[in-house]
C-alpha atoms as a printed R data frame, in Angstrom:
    type eleno elety resid chain resno       x       y       z
1   ATOM     1    CA   UNK     A     1 115.341  82.372 101.853
2   ATOM     2    CA   UNK     A     2 112.985  83.734  99.536
3   ATOM     3    CA   UNK     A     3 109.353  83.422  99.622
4   ATOM     4    CA   UNK     A     4 107.283  83.426  96.485
5   ATOM     5    CA   UNK     A     5 103.914  85.385  96.145
6   ATOM     6    CA   UNK     A     6 101.572  83.940  93.337
7   ATOM     7    CA   UNK     A     7  99.442  86.125  91.281
8   ATOM     8    CA   UNK     A     8  97.465  85.354  88.319
9   ATOM     9    CA   UNK     A     9  99.827  84.421  85.477
10  ATOM    10    CA   UNK     A    10 102.826  85.856  87.201
11  ATOM    11    CA   UNK     A    11 105.038  85.119  90.381
12  ATOM    12    CA   UNK     A    12 107.061  87.729  92.379
13  ATOM    13    CA   UNK     A    13 109.620  86.859  94.808
14  ATOM    14    CA   UNK     A    14 109.490  88.782  97.826
15  ATOM    15    CA   UNK     A    15 112.761  89.381  99.498
16  ATOM    16    CA   UNK     A    16 113.857  87.346 102.612
17  ATOM    17    CA   UNK     A    17 112.115  88.727 105.857
18  ATOM    18    CA   UNK     A    18 115.638  89.372 107.595
19  ATOM    19    CA   UNK     A    19 116.261  91.983 104.920
20  ATOM    20    CA   UNK     A    20 113.156  94.113 104.994
21  ATOM    21    CA   UNK     A    21 110.560  95.671 107.257
22  ATOM    22    CA   UNK     A    22 107.769  93.195 108.057
23  ATOM    23    CA   UNK     A    23 104.175  93.855 106.939
24  ATOM    24    CA   UNK     A    24 100.674  92.164 106.913
25  ATOM    25    CA   UNK     A    25 101.783  89.824 104.209
26  ATOM    26    CA   UNK     A    26 104.119  87.945 106.620
27  ATOM    27    CA   UNK     A    27 101.075  86.797 108.658
28  ATOM    28    CA   UNK     A    28  98.472  86.005 105.834
29  ATOM    29    CA   UNK     A    29  97.483  82.556 105.851
30  ATOM    30    CA   UNK     A    30  97.454  82.479 102.036
31  ATOM    31    CA   UNK     A    31 101.254  82.887 101.908
32  ATOM    32    CA   UNK     A    32 101.783  79.373 103.188
33  ATOM    33    CA   UNK     A    33  98.639  77.571 101.633
34  ATOM    34    CA   UNK     A    34  99.449  74.608  99.565
35  ATOM    35    CA   UNK     A    35  97.181  75.619  96.830
36  ATOM    36    CA   UNK     A    36  97.803  79.493  95.905
37  ATOM    37    CA   UNK     A    37  95.865  79.153  92.777
38  ATOM    38    CA   UNK     A    38  92.632  78.849  94.928
39  ATOM    39    CA   UNK     A    39  92.862  82.622  95.423
40  ATOM    40    CA   UNK     A    40  92.478  83.146  91.729
41  ATOM    41    CA   UNK     A    41  89.455  81.207  90.481
42  ATOM    42    CA   UNK     A    42  89.222  81.406  86.712
43  ATOM    43    CA   UNK     A    43  85.327  81.821  86.085
44  ATOM    44    CA   UNK     A    44  82.070  80.892  87.303
45  ATOM    45    CA   UNK     A    45  82.123  77.124  86.880
46  ATOM    46    CA   UNK     A    46  81.343  74.929  89.922
47  ATOM    47    CA   UNK     A    47  85.079  74.165  90.336
48  ATOM    48    CA   UNK     A    48  86.075  78.153  90.455
49  ATOM    49    CA   UNK     A    49  83.204  78.930  92.732
50  ATOM    50    CA   UNK     A    50  84.038  76.193  95.242
51  ATOM    51    CA   UNK     A    51  87.850  77.498  95.152
52  ATOM    52    CA   UNK     A    52  86.477  80.936  95.789
53  ATOM    53    CA   UNK     A    53  84.363  79.815  98.758
54  ATOM    54    CA   UNK     A    54  87.340  77.822 100.249
55  ATOM    55    CA   UNK     A    55  89.672  80.815  99.904
56  ATOM    56    CA   UNK     A    56  87.125  83.012 101.681
57  ATOM    57    CA   UNK     A    57  86.791  80.493 104.502
58  ATOM    58    CA   UNK     A    58  90.699  80.605 104.947
59  ATOM    59    CA   UNK     A    59  90.599  84.514 104.829
60  ATOM    60    CA   UNK     A    60  87.868  84.493 107.421
61  ATOM    61    CA   UNK     A    61  90.355  83.146 109.951
62  ATOM    62    CA   UNK     A    62  93.255  85.206 108.891
63  ATOM    63    CA   UNK     A    63  94.947  87.760 111.132
64  ATOM    64    CA   UNK     A    64  95.775  89.947 108.122
65  ATOM    65    CA   UNK     A    65  92.167  89.748 106.908
66  ATOM    66    CA   UNK     A    66  91.381  93.763 107.269
67  ATOM    67    CA   UNK     A    67  94.825  95.032 106.257
68  ATOM    68    CA   UNK     A    68  94.631  92.536 103.287
69  ATOM    69    CA   UNK     A    69  91.242  93.950 102.159
70  ATOM    70    CA   UNK     A    70  92.018  97.618 102.545
71  ATOM    71    CA   UNK     A    71  95.236  97.122 100.593
72  ATOM    72    CA   UNK     A    72  93.282  95.271  97.922
73  ATOM    73    CA   UNK     A    73  90.372  98.004  97.614
74  ATOM    74    CA   UNK     A    74  92.867 100.985  97.836
75  ATOM    75    CA   UNK     A    75  95.361  99.629  95.219
76  ATOM    76    CA   UNK     A    76  92.589  98.554  92.949
77  ATOM    77    CA   UNK     A    77  93.402  94.908  92.806
78  ATOM    78    CA   UNK     A    78  91.194  93.535  90.148
79  ATOM    79    CA   UNK     A    79  91.926  89.715  90.216
80  ATOM    80    CA   UNK     A    80  91.215  87.068  92.771
81  ATOM    81    CA   UNK     A    81  90.188  86.888  96.323
82  ATOM    82    CA   UNK     A    82  91.973  89.405  98.661
83  ATOM    83    CA   UNK     A    83  90.742  89.956 102.356
84  ATOM    84    CA   UNK     A    84  88.058  87.732 101.934
85  ATOM    85    CA   UNK     A    85  86.330  89.579  99.039
86  ATOM    86    CA   UNK     A    86  86.024  88.713  95.308
87  ATOM    87    CA   UNK     A    87  87.090  91.037  92.743
88  ATOM    88    CA   UNK     A    88  83.322  91.850  92.101
89  ATOM    89    CA   UNK     A    89  82.742  92.483  95.868
90  ATOM    90    CA   UNK     A    90  85.700  94.799  95.944
91  ATOM    91    CA   UNK     A    91  84.448  96.737  92.694
92  ATOM    92    CA   UNK     A    92  81.075  97.136  94.336
93  ATOM    93    CA   UNK     A    93  82.578  98.707  97.591
94  ATOM    94    CA   UNK     A    94  84.658 101.139  95.575
95  ATOM    95    CA   UNK     A    95  81.659 102.038  93.270
96  ATOM    96    CA   UNK     A    96  79.275 102.500  96.047
97  ATOM    97    CA   UNK     A    97  81.976 104.369  98.101
98  ATOM    98    CA   UNK     A    98  81.222 102.293 101.298
99  ATOM    99    CA   UNK     A    99  85.192 102.387 102.156
100 ATOM   100    CA   UNK     A   100  86.008 105.741 103.709
101 ATOM   101    CA   UNK     A   101  88.731 107.701 101.900
102 ATOM   102    CA   UNK     A   102  91.937 107.663 104.081
103 ATOM   103    CA   UNK     A   103  95.369 108.777 103.746
104 ATOM   104    CA   UNK     A   104  97.709 106.092 102.345
105 ATOM   105    CA   UNK     A   105 100.009 104.894 105.189
106 ATOM   106    CA   UNK     A   106 103.724 105.911 105.020
107 ATOM   107    CA   UNK     A   107 106.206 103.150 104.104
108 ATOM   108    CA   UNK     A   108 108.061 102.154 107.216
109 ATOM   109    CA   UNK     A   109 111.673 100.778 106.967
110 ATOM   110    CA   UNK     A   110 114.048  99.704 109.899
111 ATOM   111    CA   UNK     A   111 117.066 101.586 108.573
112 ATOM   112    CA   UNK     A   112 117.960 104.289 106.165
113 ATOM   113    CA   UNK     A   113 119.915 101.885 104.063
114 ATOM   114    CA   UNK     A   114 116.992  99.392 103.876
115 ATOM   115    CA   UNK     A   115 114.725 102.286 102.500
116 ATOM   116    CA   UNK     A   116 117.468 103.738 100.090
117 ATOM   117    CA   UNK     A   117 118.011  99.974  98.577
118 ATOM   118    CA   UNK     A   118 114.120  99.636  98.244
119 ATOM   119    CA   UNK     A   119 113.061 103.007  96.994
120 ATOM   120    CA   UNK     A   120 115.761 103.924  94.442
121 ATOM   121    CA   UNK     A   121 116.734 102.739  91.155
122 ATOM   122    CA   UNK     A   122 119.768 103.578  88.957
123 ATOM   123    CA   UNK     A   123 119.205 105.323  85.639
124 ATOM   124    CA   UNK     A   124 122.399 106.195  83.781
125 ATOM   125    CA   UNK     A   125 123.976 108.892  85.779
126 ATOM   126    CA   UNK     A   126 120.970 109.550  88.202
127 ATOM   127    CA   UNK     A   127 119.480 107.640  90.922
128 ATOM   128    CA   UNK     A   128 115.612 107.627  90.891
129 ATOM   129    CA   UNK     A   129 113.473 107.797  93.833
130 ATOM   130    CA   UNK     A   130 110.431 105.519  93.165
131 ATOM   131    CA   UNK     A   131 108.703 105.657  96.575
132 ATOM   132    CA   UNK     A   132 106.322 108.219  98.166
133 ATOM   133    CA   UNK     A   133 107.070 111.788  99.528
134 ATOM   134    CA   UNK     A   134 107.826 110.727 102.922
135 ATOM   135    CA   UNK     A   135 108.858 107.367 104.695
136 ATOM   136    CA   UNK     A   136 109.240 106.533 108.199
137 ATOM   137    CA   UNK     A   137 112.694 105.270 109.480
138 ATOM   138    CA   UNK     A   138 112.075 103.908 113.079
139 ATOM   139    CA   UNK     A   139 109.761 106.500 114.255
140 ATOM   140    CA   UNK     A   140 111.205 109.603 112.237
141 ATOM   141    CA   UNK     A   141 109.466 110.796 109.128
142 ATOM   142    CA   UNK     A   142 112.125 111.708 106.304
143 ATOM   143    CA   UNK     A   143 111.932 112.981 102.754
144 ATOM   144    CA   UNK     A   144 113.550 111.472  99.885
145 ATOM   145    CA   UNK     A   145 116.299 113.758  99.963
146 ATOM   146    CA   UNK     A   146 117.157 113.225 103.686
147 ATOM   147    CA   UNK     A   147 117.115 109.496 103.177
148 ATOM   148    CA   UNK     A   148 119.402 109.588  99.955
149 ATOM   149    CA   UNK     A   149 121.807 111.950 101.844
150 ATOM   150    CA   UNK     A   150 122.181 110.050 104.892
151 ATOM   151    CA   UNK     A   151 122.512 106.827 102.981
152 ATOM   152    CA   UNK     A   152 125.330 107.983 100.677
153 ATOM   153    CA   UNK     A   153 127.335 110.506 102.926
154 ATOM   154    CA   UNK     A   154 129.139 110.303 106.170
155 ATOM   155    CA   UNK     A   155 128.728 113.941 107.271
156 ATOM   156    CA   UNK     A   156 125.306 115.392 108.109
157 ATOM   157    CA   UNK     A   157 123.720 118.008 105.952
158 ATOM   158    CA   UNK     A   158 124.110 121.647 106.611
159 ATOM   159    CA   UNK     A   159 120.545 123.233 106.537
160 ATOM   160    CA   UNK     A   160 118.014 122.088 103.857
161 ATOM   161    CA   UNK     A   161 118.827 119.469 101.141
162 ATOM   162    CA   UNK     A   162 118.168 120.553  97.570
163 ATOM   163    CA   UNK     A   163 118.208 118.765  94.206
164 ATOM   164    CA   UNK     A   164 121.340 119.545  92.314
165 ATOM   165    CA   UNK     A   165 120.267 118.612  88.920
166 ATOM   166    CA   UNK     A   166 117.206 119.117  86.713
167 ATOM   167    CA   UNK     A   167 115.762 115.541  86.979
168 ATOM   168    CA   UNK     A   168 112.583 115.625  89.200
169 ATOM   169    CA   UNK     A   169 113.133 112.144  90.671
170 ATOM   170    CA   UNK     A   170 116.889 112.361  90.992
171 ATOM   171    CA   UNK     A   171 118.341 111.749  94.476
172 ATOM   172    CA   UNK     A   172 121.988 111.351  93.603
173 ATOM   173    CA   UNK     A   173 122.780 114.892  92.726
174 ATOM   174    CA   UNK     A   174 121.937 116.752  96.015
175 ATOM   175    CA   UNK     A   175 123.392 119.837  97.659
176 ATOM   176    CA   UNK     A   176 123.080 121.110 101.221
177 ATOM   177    CA   UNK     A   177 123.181 124.732 102.208
178 ATOM   178    CA   UNK     A   178 126.951 124.671 102.626
179 ATOM   179    CA   UNK     A   179 127.631 123.321  98.999
180 ATOM   180    CA   UNK     A   180 125.278 126.129  97.646
181 ATOM   181    CA   UNK     A   181 126.989 128.946  99.470
182 ATOM   182    CA   UNK     A   182 130.318 127.538  98.363
183 ATOM   183    CA   UNK     A   183 128.990 127.493  94.585
184 ATOM   184    CA   UNK     A   184 127.696 131.079  95.050
185 ATOM   185    CA   UNK     A   185 130.985 132.187  96.274
186 ATOM   186    CA   UNK     A   186 132.744 130.583  93.527
187 ATOM   187    CA   UNK     A   187 130.555 132.230  90.971
188 ATOM   188    CA   UNK     A   188 130.909 135.698  92.607
189 ATOM   189    CA   UNK     A   189 134.782 135.455  92.516
190 ATOM   190    CA   UNK     A   190 134.790 134.299  88.825
191 ATOM   191    CA   UNK     A   191 132.325 137.210  88.159
192 ATOM   192    CA   UNK     A   192 134.583 139.833  89.993
193 ATOM   193    CA   UNK     A   193 137.687 138.594  88.009
């Protein structure tokens, strides 16, 4: 089953909840509301203002209110009602600096395979990491190289995992310490011969 999240002018399909880690959007009341356009008023006419007020009433009783609000402010969401605030109210909060600066939370995943499927994309001979510098798998923090190594290989790495190609975001061409040592030995043998 796929759920559609509406956004001004576009719709995005979220993967079924069984295939991804849950987050605040799963419990948001707007997600199951019969009129998703209510959260995106088109102006300041009476109908749009009534829609905005109604959306804010629904938001007031939502269990995801604060998480939604923080997400919208931190991600500079500039349209619609998010976390009970209009775009103008969120812009005012950002401009006046009323929201304390905080570190962006790490993305959490139930499994290494889930993180790898979600945060990589194929680009020719490369697999590019499109996520942050760290993710949480269960309760363990992992780097993109660690996630990619464990998702694509059966054996555990020996020592640190390094990039094996020049592309900065590539996580397909990885080498561990054993592979680096083998390459050095091969290079030394060639130069000695």
